[in-house]
Coordinates of C-alpha atoms in Angstrom, one line a residue:
Chain A
M1 CA -30.5 8.6 -13.8
I2 CA -34.1 7.7 -13.5
L3 CA -35.0 4.3 -14.8
V4 CA -38.5 3.6 -16.0
V5 CA -39.3 -0.1 -16.2
V6 CA -42.1 -0.6 -18.8
E7 CA -44.3 -3.7 -18.9
Q8 CA -45.0 -6.0 -21.8
R9 CA -46.6 -9.3 -22.3
E10 CA -46.0 -11.5 -25.3
G11 CA -44.5 -8.5 -27.1
K12 CA -47.3 -6.1 -26.4
L13 CA -46.7 -3.0 -24.4
N14 CA -49.0 -2.3 -21.4
R15 CA -50.5 1.1 -22.2
A16 CA -50.0 2.2 -18.5
S17 CA -46.3 2.1 -19.3
W18 CA -46.6 5.4 -21.2
E19 CA -47.9 7.0 -18.0
A20 CA -44.8 5.6 -16.2
I21 CA -42.5 7.1 -18.9
A22 CA -44.3 10.5 -18.6
G23 CA -43.9 10.2 -14.8
G24 CA -40.2 9.4 -15.1
Q25 CA -39.7 12.5 -17.3
Q26 CA -41.6 14.8 -14.9
L27 CA -39.7 13.3 -11.9
A28 CA -36.4 13.9 -13.8
A29 CA -37.3 17.6 -14.2
K30 CA -38.2 17.9 -10.5
A31 CA -35.0 16.1 -9.4
G32 CA -32.9 18.7 -11.2
G33 CA -32.7 17.5 -14.8
E34 CA -31.6 13.9 -14.4
S35 CA -31.5 11.7 -17.4
V36 CA -34.2 9.1 -18.1
K37 CA -33.7 5.6 -19.3
I38 CA -36.2 2.9 -20.0
A39 CA -35.8 -0.8 -19.3
V40 CA -37.9 -3.6 -20.9
L41 CA -37.8 -7.2 -19.8
G42 CA -39.0 -10.4 -21.4
G43 CA -38.3 -12.9 -24.1
D44 CA -38.2 -11.1 -27.4
V45 CA -38.5 -7.4 -26.4
G46 CA -37.2 -5.8 -29.6
P47 CA -40.5 -4.5 -31.0
V48 CA -41.5 -3.0 -27.6
A49 CA -38.1 -1.4 -27.2
A50 CA -38.4 0.2 -30.6
E51 CA -41.9 1.5 -29.7
V52 CA -40.8 3.2 -26.4
A53 CA -37.6 4.5 -28.0
G54 CA -39.8 7.2 -29.5
A55 CA -39.9 8.9 -26.1
A56 CA -37.4 11.6 -25.2
V57 CA -35.0 9.4 -23.1
T58 CA -31.3 8.8 -23.3
E59 CA -31.4 5.1 -23.7
V60 CA -33.6 2.0 -23.9
L61 CA -32.2 -1.0 -22.1
T62 CA -33.4 -4.4 -23.3
V63 CA -33.2 -7.4 -21.0
S64 CA -34.0 -10.4 -23.2
N65 CA -34.0 -13.8 -21.7
A66 CA -36.1 -16.9 -22.3
A67 CA -36.5 -17.3 -18.5
L68 CA -38.3 -14.0 -18.3
E69 CA -41.2 -15.0 -20.6
P70 CA -43.8 -15.6 -19.2
Y71 CA -43.5 -13.2 -16.3
T72 CA -42.7 -14.5 -12.8
A73 CA -41.8 -12.5 -9.7
D74 CA -38.7 -14.6 -9.0
G75 CA -37.4 -14.2 -12.6
Y76 CA -38.0 -10.4 -12.7
V77 CA -36.4 -9.8 -9.3
Q78 CA -33.3 -11.7 -10.3
A79 CA -33.0 -9.8 -13.6
L80 CA -33.7 -6.3 -12.2
V81 CA -31.3 -6.7 -9.3
Q82 CA -28.6 -7.2 -12.0
V83 CA -29.8 -4.3 -14.2
L84 CA -29.7 -1.9 -11.2
G85 CA -26.2 -3.2 -10.3
L86 CA -25.0 -2.2 -13.7
H87 CA -26.9 1.1 -14.1
S88 CA -27.1 3.0 -10.8
A89 CA -30.4 4.9 -10.7
S90 CA -31.8 7.5 -8.2
F91 CA -35.4 6.5 -8.9
V92 CA -36.9 3.4 -10.5
V93 CA -40.5 4.1 -11.8
F94 CA -43.1 1.5 -12.6
A95 CA -46.8 1.7 -13.5
H96 CA -48.9 0.4 -10.6
T97 CA -50.2 -2.7 -12.5
Y98 CA -51.0 -6.1 -11.0
Q99 CA -47.7 -7.3 -12.2
A100 CA -45.8 -4.4 -10.5
R101 CA -47.8 -5.1 -7.3
D102 CA -46.6 -8.7 -7.5
F103 CA -42.9 -8.2 -7.8
V104 CA -41.8 -4.7 -7.0
P105 CA -42.2 -5.1 -3.2
K106 CA -40.0 -8.2 -3.4
L107 CA -37.4 -6.3 -5.5
A108 CA -37.4 -3.5 -2.9
A109 CA -37.0 -5.9 -0.1
R110 CA -34.1 -7.7 -1.9
L111 CA -32.4 -4.4 -2.5
E112 CA -33.2 -3.0 0.9
R113 CA -34.6 0.1 -0.7
A114 CA -37.7 2.2 -0.2
L115 CA -40.8 1.6 -2.3
V116 CA -43.5 4.3 -2.4
A117 CA -46.3 2.5 -4.2
D118 CA -49.6 3.6 -5.7
V119 CA -48.5 7.2 -6.2
V120 CA -51.1 9.6 -7.5
G121 CA -49.0 12.8 -7.6
L122 CA -45.5 14.2 -7.6
T123 CA -44.7 17.0 -5.2
E124 CA -41.8 18.3 -3.1
A125 CA -40.9 18.3 0.6
E126 CA -37.8 19.3 2.4
G127 CA -36.2 20.3 -0.9
R128 CA -36.5 16.9 -2.6
P129 CA -39.1 15.0 -4.6
A130 CA -42.0 13.7 -2.5
F131 CA -44.9 11.5 -3.6
T132 CA -48.6 11.7 -2.9
R133 CA -50.6 8.6 -2.0
L134 CA -54.2 8.2 -1.0
V135 CA -54.7 6.5 2.4
F136 CA -57.6 5.5 4.6
Q137 CA -59.7 4.4 1.6
G138 CA -59.1 7.7 -0.2
K139 CA -60.4 9.8 2.8
M140 CA -56.9 11.2 3.3
A141 CA -53.9 12.0 1.1
A142 CA -50.3 11.6 2.4
D143 CA -47.2 13.3 1.0
V144 CA -44.5 10.7 1.5
L145 CA -40.7 11.0 1.4
P146 CA -38.7 7.8 0.7
E147 CA -35.7 7.4 3.0
G148 CA -32.4 5.5 3.2
D149 CA -30.1 4.7 0.3
R150 CA -31.1 5.2 -3.4
P151 CA -32.5 4.1 -5.7
Y152 CA -36.1 4.7 -4.5
L153 CA -38.7 2.6 -6.1
I154 CA -42.0 4.3 -7.2
T155 CA -45.2 2.8 -8.7
L156 CA -47.6 5.3 -10.3
Q157 CA -51.4 4.7 -10.0
S158 CA -53.2 4.5 -13.3
G159 CA -54.4 7.9 -14.5
A160 CA -52.1 9.8 -12.1
I161 CA -50.1 11.2 -15.0
A162 CA -51.6 11.4 -18.4
A163 CA -49.9 9.2 -21.0
D164 CA -50.2 12.0 -23.6
T165 CA -47.8 14.2 -21.7
V166 CA -44.9 12.0 -22.7
R167 CA -42.3 14.1 -24.4
R168 CA -41.2 12.6 -27.7
G169 CA -37.6 12.6 -28.9
A170 CA -36.5 14.1 -32.3
T171 CA -34.8 10.8 -33.1
P172 CA -35.3 7.4 -31.6
A173 CA -33.3 6.7 -28.4
P174 CA -30.5 4.2 -28.8
V175 CA -31.4 0.6 -27.8
T176 CA -28.8 -1.3 -25.7
P177 CA -29.0 -4.9 -24.7
V178 CA -28.1 -5.7 -21.1
N179 CA -26.9 -9.2 -20.4
V180 CA -28.3 -10.8 -17.3
V181 CA -28.0 -14.3 -16.0
V182 CA -31.4 -15.7 -14.9
D183 CA -31.2 -19.0 -13.0
G184 CA -34.4 -20.8 -14.2
S185 CA -34.1 -23.3 -11.4
A186 CA -34.5 -20.5 -8.8
I187 CA -37.9 -19.5 -10.4
R188 CA -40.4 -21.2 -8.1
Q189 CA -43.6 -19.9 -9.7
R190 CA -45.0 -22.0 -12.6
P191 CA -47.5 -19.8 -14.4
E192 CA -50.2 -21.1 -16.7
A193 CA -51.7 -19.2 -19.7
P194 CA -53.9 -16.2 -18.7
F195 CA -57.6 -16.7 -19.4
R196 CA -60.9 -15.0 -19.2
E197 CA -63.9 -16.5 -17.5
A198 CA -67.0 -17.5 -19.5
K199 CA -67.7 -14.8 -22.1
Q200 CA -68.9 -11.7 -20.3
A201 CA -72.6 -11.0 -20.9
V202 CA -72.2 -7.3 -20.2
D203 CA -69.6 -5.0 -21.5
L204 CA -69.8 -2.0 -19.2
S205 CA -67.0 -0.3 -21.1
Q206 CA -69.5 0.4 -23.9
A207 CA -72.4 1.5 -21.7
V208 CA -73.7 5.1 -22.3
R209 CA -75.1 5.3 -18.8
I210 CA -74.3 3.4 -15.6
V211 CA -76.1 3.2 -12.3
A212 CA -73.6 1.7 -9.8
V213 CA -74.3 0.4 -6.3
G214 CA -72.0 0.1 -3.4
R215 CA -72.0 -0.9 0.3
G216 CA -74.7 1.8 0.9
I217 CA -77.3 -0.5 -0.7
K218 CA -77.0 -2.6 2.4
A219 CA -78.9 -5.8 1.3
Q220 CA -79.3 -7.8 -1.8
D221 CA -83.1 -7.5 -1.7
K222 CA -82.7 -3.7 -2.1
L223 CA -81.1 -4.1 -5.6
P224 CA -84.4 -3.9 -7.5
L225 CA -84.6 -0.3 -6.4
A226 CA -81.3 0.5 -8.3
E227 CA -82.4 -1.7 -11.2
E228 CA -85.6 0.3 -11.6
L229 CA -83.7 3.5 -11.6
A230 CA -81.2 2.1 -14.2
K231 CA -84.1 1.0 -16.4
L232 CA -85.7 4.4 -16.4
L233 CA -82.4 6.0 -17.3
G234 CA -81.6 3.5 -20.0
A235 CA -78.5 2.5 -17.9
E236 CA -76.6 -0.6 -17.2
L237 CA -76.2 -1.7 -13.6
G238 CA -72.6 -1.6 -12.2
A239 CA -71.2 -2.2 -8.7
S240 CA -68.2 -1.6 -6.5
R241 CA -66.1 -4.5 -5.3
P242 CA -67.9 -5.4 -2.0
I243 CA -71.2 -6.0 -3.8
C244 CA -69.6 -8.5 -6.1
D245 CA -67.6 -10.0 -3.2
S246 CA -70.9 -10.7 -1.4
G247 CA -72.2 -12.5 -4.5
W248 CA -75.1 -10.0 -4.9
L249 CA -74.1 -9.2 -8.4
P250 CA -71.8 -11.1 -10.8
L251 CA -68.1 -10.1 -11.0
E252 CA -68.7 -8.9 -14.6
R253 CA -70.7 -6.0 -13.2
Q254 CA -67.7 -4.7 -11.1
V255 CA -66.2 -1.3 -11.9
G256 CA -62.7 -0.5 -10.6
S257 CA -59.1 -1.6 -10.7
S258 CA -60.0 -5.2 -10.4
G259 CA -63.1 -4.9 -12.6
Q260 CA -63.9 -3.0 -15.7
T261 CA -62.8 0.5 -16.6
V262 CA -65.7 2.6 -17.8
A263 CA -66.3 6.0 -19.4
P264 CA -70.0 6.5 -19.9
K265 CA -71.8 9.8 -20.4
L266 CA -73.5 9.4 -17.0
Y267 CA -72.2 7.5 -14.0
L268 CA -74.6 7.6 -11.1
A269 CA -73.0 6.2 -7.9
L270 CA -75.4 5.0 -5.2
G271 CA -73.9 4.5 -1.7
I272 CA -70.3 4.2 -3.1
S273 CA -67.6 5.8 -1.0
G274 CA -65.2 6.3 -3.9
A275 CA -62.1 4.5 -2.7
I276 CA -59.2 4.7 -5.2
Q277 CA -59.7 1.1 -6.4
H278 CA -63.2 2.1 -7.5
A279 CA -62.4 5.6 -8.7
V280 CA -59.7 4.5 -11.1
G281 CA -62.3 2.5 -13.0
M282 CA -64.9 5.3 -13.4
K283 CA -63.4 8.7 -13.0
G284 CA -63.2 9.1 -16.8
S285 CA -67.0 9.3 -16.9
K286 CA -68.3 12.5 -18.5
T287 CA -70.8 13.3 -15.8
I288 CA -70.6 11.8 -12.3
V289 CA -73.5 11.9 -9.8
A290 CA -72.9 10.8 -6.3
I291 CA -75.7 9.9 -3.8
N292 CA -74.3 9.1 -0.4
K293 CA -75.2 9.7 3.2
D294 CA -71.6 10.5 4.1
A295 CA -70.8 14.1 3.1
D296 CA -67.1 13.4 3.5
A297 CA -67.1 10.4 1.1
P298 CA -64.2 10.7 -1.5
I299 CA -66.8 10.2 -4.3
F300 CA -67.9 13.8 -3.8
E301 CA -64.4 14.9 -4.8
I302 CA -64.8 13.6 -8.3
A303 CA -68.5 14.1 -8.7
D304 CA -70.2 16.8 -10.8
Y305 CA -73.4 16.6 -8.9
G306 CA -73.9 15.3 -5.4
I307 CA -76.9 14.6 -3.1
V308 CA -75.9 14.1 0.5
G309 CA -78.7 11.9 1.7
D310 CA -80.2 8.4 2.3
L311 CA -80.3 6.6 -1.0
F312 CA -83.5 4.8 0.2
E313 CA -85.2 8.2 0.2
V314 CA -83.5 9.9 -2.8
V315 CA -83.7 7.0 -5.3
P316 CA -87.5 6.6 -4.9
A317 CA -87.8 10.3 -5.3
L318 CA -85.7 10.1 -8.5
I319 CA -87.8 7.3 -9.8
K320 CA -91.0 9.2 -9.2
E321 CA -89.5 12.3 -10.9
L322 CA -88.3 10.4 -14.0
K323 CA -91.7 8.7 -14.3
S324 CA -93.6 12.0 -14.2
Chain B
M1 CA -50.8 -28.1 7.4
K2 CA -49.6 -25.3 9.6
I3 CA -51.0 -22.0 8.3
A4 CA -50.3 -18.4 9.5
V5 CA -52.6 -15.6 8.7
C6 CA -51.4 -12.0 9.1
I7 CA -54.1 -9.6 10.3
K8 CA -54.0 -5.9 10.6
Q9 CA -56.2 -3.8 12.8
V10 CA -57.3 -0.7 10.9
P11 CA -59.7 2.3 11.5
A12 CA -63.3 1.3 10.9
R13 CA -64.4 1.8 7.3
D14 CA -67.4 3.9 8.1
S15 CA -65.4 6.3 10.3
Q16 CA -63.9 9.6 9.3
P17 CA -60.3 9.8 10.5
R18 CA -59.2 13.0 12.2
L19 CA -55.7 14.5 11.8
N20 CA -53.2 14.7 14.6
E21 CA -51.7 18.1 15.4
A22 CA -48.5 17.5 13.4
H23 CA -50.5 16.4 10.3
T24 CA -48.5 13.2 10.1
W25 CA -51.0 10.6 11.3
I26 CA -54.6 10.3 12.6
R27 CA -55.7 10.9 16.1
E28 CA -56.2 7.6 17.8
D29 CA -58.4 8.8 20.7
G30 CA -62.0 8.2 20.0
A31 CA -61.3 6.3 16.8
A32 CA -63.0 2.9 16.2
F33 CA -60.9 0.0 14.9
E34 CA -61.7 -3.2 13.1
M35 CA -60.2 -6.2 11.4
N36 CA -58.8 -5.2 7.9
E37 CA -61.4 -6.7 5.6
P38 CA -59.1 -8.4 3.0
D39 CA -57.4 -10.1 6.0
A40 CA -60.7 -11.4 7.2
Y41 CA -61.0 -13.2 3.8
A42 CA -57.5 -14.6 4.3
L43 CA -58.5 -15.9 7.7
E44 CA -61.6 -17.5 6.3
E45 CA -59.6 -19.2 3.6
A46 CA -57.1 -20.5 6.2
L47 CA -60.0 -21.9 8.3
R48 CA -61.4 -23.7 5.2
L49 CA -58.0 -25.1 4.2
K50 CA -57.7 -26.5 7.8
E51 CA -61.1 -28.0 7.6
R52 CA -60.1 -29.8 4.3
H53 CA -56.5 -30.7 5.1
G54 CA -56.2 -30.6 8.9
G55 CA -53.5 -28.7 10.8
E56 CA -53.4 -25.5 12.7
V57 CA -54.3 -21.8 12.0
V58 CA -52.1 -19.2 13.8
V59 CA -53.1 -15.5 13.5
C60 CA -50.2 -13.0 13.6
S61 CA -50.4 -9.2 14.0
A62 CA -47.9 -6.4 14.5
G63 CA -49.2 -3.3 16.3
P64 CA -50.0 -1.7 19.7
G65 CA -51.9 -3.3 22.6
R66 CA -55.3 -2.6 21.0
V67 CA -54.5 -5.2 18.3
S68 CA -55.2 -8.0 20.7
Q69 CA -58.9 -7.2 20.1
V70 CA -58.8 -8.4 16.5
L71 CA -56.6 -11.4 17.4
R72 CA -59.2 -12.4 19.9
E73 CA -61.9 -12.0 17.2
A74 CA -59.9 -14.2 14.9
L75 CA -59.6 -16.8 17.6
A76 CA -63.4 -16.7 18.2
R77 CA -63.9 -17.4 14.5
G78 CA -61.8 -20.5 14.7
A79 CA -58.1 -19.8 14.7
D80 CA -56.1 -21.9 17.1
R81 CA -53.7 -19.4 18.6
A82 CA -52.1 -16.0 18.0
I83 CA -48.8 -14.2 17.9
H84 CA -48.8 -10.5 18.7
V85 CA -45.7 -8.4 18.0
E86 CA -46.5 -5.6 20.4
S87 CA -45.2 -2.1 20.0
D88 CA -46.6 1.4 19.9
E89 CA -43.9 2.2 17.4
L90 CA -45.8 0.0 14.9
V91 CA -48.9 2.1 14.8
A92 CA -48.0 3.8 11.5
A93 CA -45.0 1.6 10.5
D94 CA -44.1 1.1 6.8
A95 CA -44.5 -2.3 5.2
F96 CA -40.8 -3.2 5.7
N97 CA -41.1 -2.8 9.4
V98 CA -44.4 -4.6 9.7
A99 CA -43.2 -7.5 7.5
G100 CA -39.8 -7.5 9.1
T101 CA -41.0 -7.8 12.7
L102 CA -43.7 -10.4 11.7
A103 CA -41.0 -12.4 9.9
D104 CA -38.8 -12.4 12.9
A105 CA -41.7 -13.6 15.1
M106 CA -42.8 -16.3 12.6
R107 CA -39.5 -17.8 11.4
S108 CA -39.1 -20.4 14.2
E109 CA -42.7 -21.6 13.6
S110 CA -41.8 -23.1 10.2
F111 CA -45.3 -22.4 8.7
D112 CA -46.3 -24.4 5.5
L113 CA -48.4 -21.6 4.3
V114 CA -48.7 -17.8 5.1
L115 CA -51.8 -15.9 4.1
T116 CA -52.4 -12.1 4.2
G117 CA -55.0 -9.8 2.7
L118 CA -53.9 -8.2 -0.5
Q119 CA -53.7 -4.7 1.1
S120 CA -54.8 -2.8 4.2
D121 CA -57.6 -0.3 4.4
D122 CA -55.4 2.3 6.2
Q123 CA -52.1 2.7 4.4
G124 CA -52.9 0.4 1.5
F125 CA -49.3 -0.5 0.8
A126 CA -50.1 -3.9 -0.6
Q127 CA -46.5 -4.8 0.2
T128 CA -46.5 -6.6 3.5
G129 CA -47.2 -10.1 2.2
V130 CA -44.7 -9.9 -0.6
V131 CA -41.9 -8.5 1.6
L132 CA -42.7 -11.1 4.2
A133 CA -42.2 -13.8 1.5
E134 CA -38.8 -12.4 0.7
R135 CA -37.8 -12.2 4.4
L136 CA -39.0 -15.8 5.0
G137 CA -37.3 -17.0 1.8
M138 CA -40.6 -18.3 0.4
P139 CA -42.2 -18.0 -3.0
H140 CA -45.3 -15.9 -3.2
A141 CA -48.3 -15.1 -5.4
T142 CA -50.6 -12.1 -5.1
I143 CA -54.3 -11.3 -5.4
I144 CA -55.5 -14.9 -5.1
M145 CA -59.0 -16.0 -5.9
E146 CA -58.7 -19.8 -5.3
V147 CA -56.3 -22.1 -3.4
Q148 CA -55.7 -25.7 -4.2
V149 CA -53.3 -27.7 -2.1
E150 CA -51.7 -30.7 -3.7
A151 CA -49.2 -32.6 -1.5
A152 CA -46.2 -30.3 -1.1
A153 CA -47.3 -27.8 -3.7
L154 CA -49.9 -25.2 -4.3
R155 CA -52.0 -24.3 -7.3
V156 CA -53.6 -20.9 -7.0
K157 CA -55.8 -18.7 -9.2
R158 CA -54.5 -15.1 -9.5
E159 CA -56.6 -12.2 -10.6
L160 CA -55.0 -10.1 -13.4
E161 CA -56.4 -6.8 -14.8
G162 CA -59.5 -6.4 -16.9
G163 CA -61.2 -9.6 -16.2
W164 CA -58.2 -11.9 -16.8
F165 CA -57.1 -14.7 -14.5
Q166 CA -54.2 -17.1 -14.3
W167 CA -53.4 -20.3 -12.6
M168 CA -50.0 -20.7 -11.0
S169 CA -48.2 -23.5 -9.2
M170 CA -45.5 -23.2 -6.6
P171 CA -43.9 -25.4 -3.9
L172 CA -44.7 -25.1 -0.2
P173 CA -44.0 -23.3 2.0
A174 CA -45.3 -20.2 0.3
V175 CA -47.0 -16.8 1.0
L176 CA -50.3 -15.8 -0.7
T177 CA -52.0 -12.4 -0.6
I178 CA -55.8 -13.0 -0.7
Q179 CA -58.3 -11.0 -2.7
S180 CA -61.6 -10.0 -1.0
G181 CA -64.5 -12.1 -2.1
I182 CA -62.6 -15.4 -2.4
N183 CA -65.1 -16.9 0.0
Q184 CA -68.1 -16.1 2.2
L185 CA -67.0 -14.9 5.6
R186 CA -68.2 -16.7 8.8
Y187 CA -68.8 -14.9 12.0
A188 CA -68.0 -15.9 15.5
T189 CA -70.5 -18.0 17.4
L190 CA -71.1 -17.6 21.1
K191 CA -69.3 -20.9 21.6
G192 CA -66.4 -19.6 19.6
I193 CA -66.2 -16.4 21.6
M194 CA -66.2 -18.5 24.9
A195 CA -63.5 -20.8 23.5
A196 CA -61.3 -17.9 22.3
K197 CA -60.9 -16.8 25.9
K198 CA -58.8 -19.9 26.7
K199 CA -56.6 -19.7 23.5
E200 CA -53.1 -18.4 23.6
I201 CA -51.9 -15.0 22.4
R202 CA -48.1 -15.1 22.5
K203 CA -46.6 -11.7 22.9
V204 CA -43.4 -10.9 21.1
A205 CA -41.4 -7.7 21.6
A206 CA -40.6 -5.6 18.5
P207 CA -37.0 -4.5 17.9
A208 CA -36.1 -1.5 20.0
V209 CA -35.3 0.7 17.0
L210 CA -37.2 0.6 13.8
T211 CA -35.7 2.2 10.7
S212 CA -38.4 3.5 8.3
R213 CA -37.9 3.6 4.6
Q214 CA -40.7 6.1 4.1
R215 CA -42.1 8.9 6.1
V216 CA -45.4 10.8 5.9
V217 CA -44.5 14.5 5.9
N218 CA -48.0 15.8 5.4
L219 CA -51.4 14.1 5.8
Y220 CA -54.5 16.0 4.6
V221 CA -57.9 15.8 3.2
P222 CA -57.5 15.5 -0.6
Q223 CA -58.2 18.5 -2.7
K224 CA -61.3 18.2 -4.8
T225 CA -60.5 17.8 -8.5
K226 CA -64.0 18.9 -9.3
Q227 CA -66.3 21.2 -7.4
A228 CA -69.4 19.0 -7.0
Q229 CA -72.7 20.9 -7.2
V230 CA -74.4 19.6 -4.1
L231 CA -78.1 19.7 -4.5
G232 CA -79.9 20.3 -1.2
G233 CA -83.5 20.3 0.0
T234 CA -85.8 17.4 0.7
P235 CA -85.1 14.2 -1.2
A236 CA -88.0 15.1 -3.6
E237 CA -86.5 18.6 -4.2
A238 CA -83.0 17.3 -4.7
A239 CA -84.3 14.6 -7.1
K240 CA -86.2 17.1 -9.1
E241 CA -83.2 19.4 -9.4
L242 CA -80.9 16.6 -10.4
V243 CA -83.2 15.4 -13.2
K244 CA -83.4 19.0 -14.4
R245 CA -79.6 19.4 -14.4
L246 CA -79.0 16.1 -16.1
R247 CA -81.4 17.0 -18.8
D248 CA -80.7 20.7 -19.4
E249 CA -77.2 21.3 -18.1
A250 CA -75.2 18.0 -18.6
R251 CA -77.5 16.8 -21.3
V252 CA -76.9 13.1 -20.5
I253 CA -80.5 12.0 -20.3
E254 CA -83.5 12.6 -22.5

């Protein structure tokens, strides 16, 4: 059995969970037609369970406990250890969300089981399912085999498997409550309510065109060059993480897994290598242009047009061309 | 407060790794290595906490002999001493082995706070800090943007997805994984570099046999999902061609 653990907060399903369900179904087919079950944890998880019961799975397990809302790593690990004790799985699949990153390694360590995280593709090696991860900042891919006793824990990177490939069932899957005992006194984290910083002035997700800068811009006083190009193209200015880390641009300009997800008509990446954390935030752009000195930069793997060259030579030439 | 910072030495960001013959790892000869950048932010945060609250900062790393270079660099930036779990077997170890060997070396130190970067630039597991917390029996929080220490407790600001944040409290001792950009990095001064030469790096042997829970069976340059049209020529020629393509072919500019 393959168990997909979906994610919800305050009764709302995280959309990435549909990708995890699709991934679980594909993995089941690869693993020789295993059954797929879904588990959902939290306070009142009934509505979310009903929603995911539409997928072609054999059962939806609900783990409702007041101690599981809001989410804490200590609470989730306690509960899932019990669920996996009652329902023996060969693989446990999660979406690679910030929540999964927070507790799944702890769960794997508690269970003494393998965790292959941040998976971007399913493959096969030595006659069994293997998992593709990007390593070395996206410059290399690795096919990885989990080892040791099962279950193996897998987290799927956002966008690795399309949510719309989920197979739907003819009738809703049965929903079964699972009783777990969660010792609230053993939960050490005390979370406060999530919040957003002061209202964001720029909503990059709505931008039609984006000119984004990365490490290649080298210095803050070089930013006006990118700003001028953006202005000529009618584009918003975006950035990769290091630019915002350095304080050169505000965090609200950041594109990537820890910033905004964007899908403009045109995404022009200046001096951005294209590491996975950035790529997941922008690869849905319609047309991607990469300008980078390094011909091996991963950004060229997702770009439609590329110029291998020094942005301090290419961007002025572009500005001149657009002005003429 | 006694603070540990776990630091990994990784291939330099601007280097292109080359495959070994078996296609299971990279070739180490001729490769340049540096301090994993998120770990540098964790070190900086530890030094700032020490400046505010007093105590000691101990940097810890698991890896081959070359790792002493980044430990020395951390000492030059202001860490007080270092622990090096030294083994060539740890070059491409999984997060369980790295965290497990670090935990064994750190346990007797009874740290109040353990910091790591949120992930490494090489394997990018983003697991070592969390597994370490489990092994040391400590609570943890990940992807931290701000740290407040209040008596025997911590209040930390976590980064969530899509511009959301959350404050969280927990008792000490605890493990935090630190997000890049939490602070501005300092660099070693000449005085710091001189002082670092006298600081202790305690060597600890790794277990003789490491049992991996995951194995790289094939390492390769990723296949392109798109075939980028690379526009050549001088910068002026490439710029002219790009503007033409964006107007006439992609139709994304006027």
